[in-house]
GROMACS .gro file of C-alpha atoms in nm:
model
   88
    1UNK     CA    1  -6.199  -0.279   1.968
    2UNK     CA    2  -6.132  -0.115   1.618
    3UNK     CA    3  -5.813  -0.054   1.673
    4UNK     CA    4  -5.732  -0.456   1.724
    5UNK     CA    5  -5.729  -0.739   1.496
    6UNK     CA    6  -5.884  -1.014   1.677
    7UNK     CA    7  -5.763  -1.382   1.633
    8UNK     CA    8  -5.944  -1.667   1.827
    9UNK     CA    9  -5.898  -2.016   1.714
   10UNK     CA   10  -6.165  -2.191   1.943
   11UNK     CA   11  -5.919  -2.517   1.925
   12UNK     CA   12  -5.623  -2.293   2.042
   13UNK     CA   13  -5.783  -2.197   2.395
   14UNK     CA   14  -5.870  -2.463   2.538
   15UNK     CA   15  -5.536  -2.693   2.443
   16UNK     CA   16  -5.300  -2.387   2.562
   17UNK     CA   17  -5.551  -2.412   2.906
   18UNK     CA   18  -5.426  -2.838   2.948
   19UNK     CA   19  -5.084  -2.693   2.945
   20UNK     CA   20  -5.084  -2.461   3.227
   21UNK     CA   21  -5.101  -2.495   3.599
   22UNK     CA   22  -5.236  -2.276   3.853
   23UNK     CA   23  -4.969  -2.291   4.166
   24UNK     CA   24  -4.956  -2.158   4.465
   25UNK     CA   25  -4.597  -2.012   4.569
   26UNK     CA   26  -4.368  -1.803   4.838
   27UNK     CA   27  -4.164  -1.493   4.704
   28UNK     CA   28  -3.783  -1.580   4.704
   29UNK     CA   29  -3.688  -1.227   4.804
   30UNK     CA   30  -3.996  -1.196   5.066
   31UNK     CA   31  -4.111  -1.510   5.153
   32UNK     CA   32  -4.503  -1.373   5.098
   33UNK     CA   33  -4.723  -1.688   4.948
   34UNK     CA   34  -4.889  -1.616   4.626
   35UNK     CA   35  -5.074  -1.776   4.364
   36UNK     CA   36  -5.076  -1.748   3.991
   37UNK     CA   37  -4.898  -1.914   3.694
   38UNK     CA   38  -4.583  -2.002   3.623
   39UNK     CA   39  -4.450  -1.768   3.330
   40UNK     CA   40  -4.265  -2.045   3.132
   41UNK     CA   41  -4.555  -2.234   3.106
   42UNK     CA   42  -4.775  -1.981   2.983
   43UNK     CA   43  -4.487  -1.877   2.769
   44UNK     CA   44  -4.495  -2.242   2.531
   45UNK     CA   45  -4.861  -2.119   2.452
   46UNK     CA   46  -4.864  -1.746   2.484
   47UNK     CA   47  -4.528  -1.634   2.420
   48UNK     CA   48  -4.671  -1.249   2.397
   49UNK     CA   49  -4.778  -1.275   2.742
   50UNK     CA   50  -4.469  -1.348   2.912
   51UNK     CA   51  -4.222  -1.045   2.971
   52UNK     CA   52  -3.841  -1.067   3.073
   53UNK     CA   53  -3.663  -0.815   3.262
   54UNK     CA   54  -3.340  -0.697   3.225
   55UNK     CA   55  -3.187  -0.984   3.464
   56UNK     CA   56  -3.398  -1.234   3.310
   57UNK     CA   57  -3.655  -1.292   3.520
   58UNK     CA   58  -4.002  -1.362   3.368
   59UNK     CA   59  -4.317  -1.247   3.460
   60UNK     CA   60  -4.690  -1.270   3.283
   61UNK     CA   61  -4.936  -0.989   3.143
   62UNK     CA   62  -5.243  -1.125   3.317
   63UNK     CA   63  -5.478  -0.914   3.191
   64UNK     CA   64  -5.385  -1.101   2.843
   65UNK     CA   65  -5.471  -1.441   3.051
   66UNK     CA   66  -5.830  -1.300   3.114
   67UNK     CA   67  -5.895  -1.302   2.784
   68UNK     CA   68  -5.812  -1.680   2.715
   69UNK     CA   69  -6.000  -1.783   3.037
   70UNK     CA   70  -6.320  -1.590   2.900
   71UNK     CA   71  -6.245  -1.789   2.552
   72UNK     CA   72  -6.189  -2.084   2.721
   73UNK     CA   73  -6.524  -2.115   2.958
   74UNK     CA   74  -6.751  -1.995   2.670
   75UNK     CA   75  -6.619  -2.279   2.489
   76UNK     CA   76  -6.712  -2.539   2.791
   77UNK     CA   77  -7.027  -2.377   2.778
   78UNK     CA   78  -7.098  -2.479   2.458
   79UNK     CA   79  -7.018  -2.822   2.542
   80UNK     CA   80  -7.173  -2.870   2.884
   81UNK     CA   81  -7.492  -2.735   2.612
   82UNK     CA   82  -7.433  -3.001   2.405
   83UNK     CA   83  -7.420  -3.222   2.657
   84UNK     CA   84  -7.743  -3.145   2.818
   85UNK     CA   85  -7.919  -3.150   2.487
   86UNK     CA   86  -7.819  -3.526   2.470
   87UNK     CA   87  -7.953  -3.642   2.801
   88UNK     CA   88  -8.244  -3.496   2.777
   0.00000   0.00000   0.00000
């Protein structure tokens, strides 16, 4: 951790999320189904999450995605808190 500079807008995670669909899929080359996210999607939000190979084929550093989730469900938390604090 001290060798990052960390950078979370709270606003940021959750509007790149509304963007993004999880998808279900079938390899081109091998016809095996898959799920996962669709690279140019995630690549409007994230752009230093998506890689491009030498043909230009995308694909997506999901470890980087975990991150974002995390982010992103703390900051439901918070509201499904404040929610609850409301109705009661």
């Amino acid at each position: 951790y001290e060798i990052k500079e960390c950078d979370w807008s709270s606003d940021v995670c959750s509007s790149d999320l509304n963007g993004i669909d999880g998808v279900r899929f079938n390899w081109k080359d091998t016809h095996v189904p898959s799920a996962g996210l669709i690279a140019q999607q995630v690549g409007k939000f994230m752009p230093e999450l998506v890689m491009v190979d030498d043909e230009g084929n995308k694909s997506l550093n999901y470890n980087g995605v975990i991150g974002v989730l995390v982010q992103a469900i703390k900051e439901q938390q918070k509201q499904i808190d404040a929610l609850m604090k409301k109705v009661k």
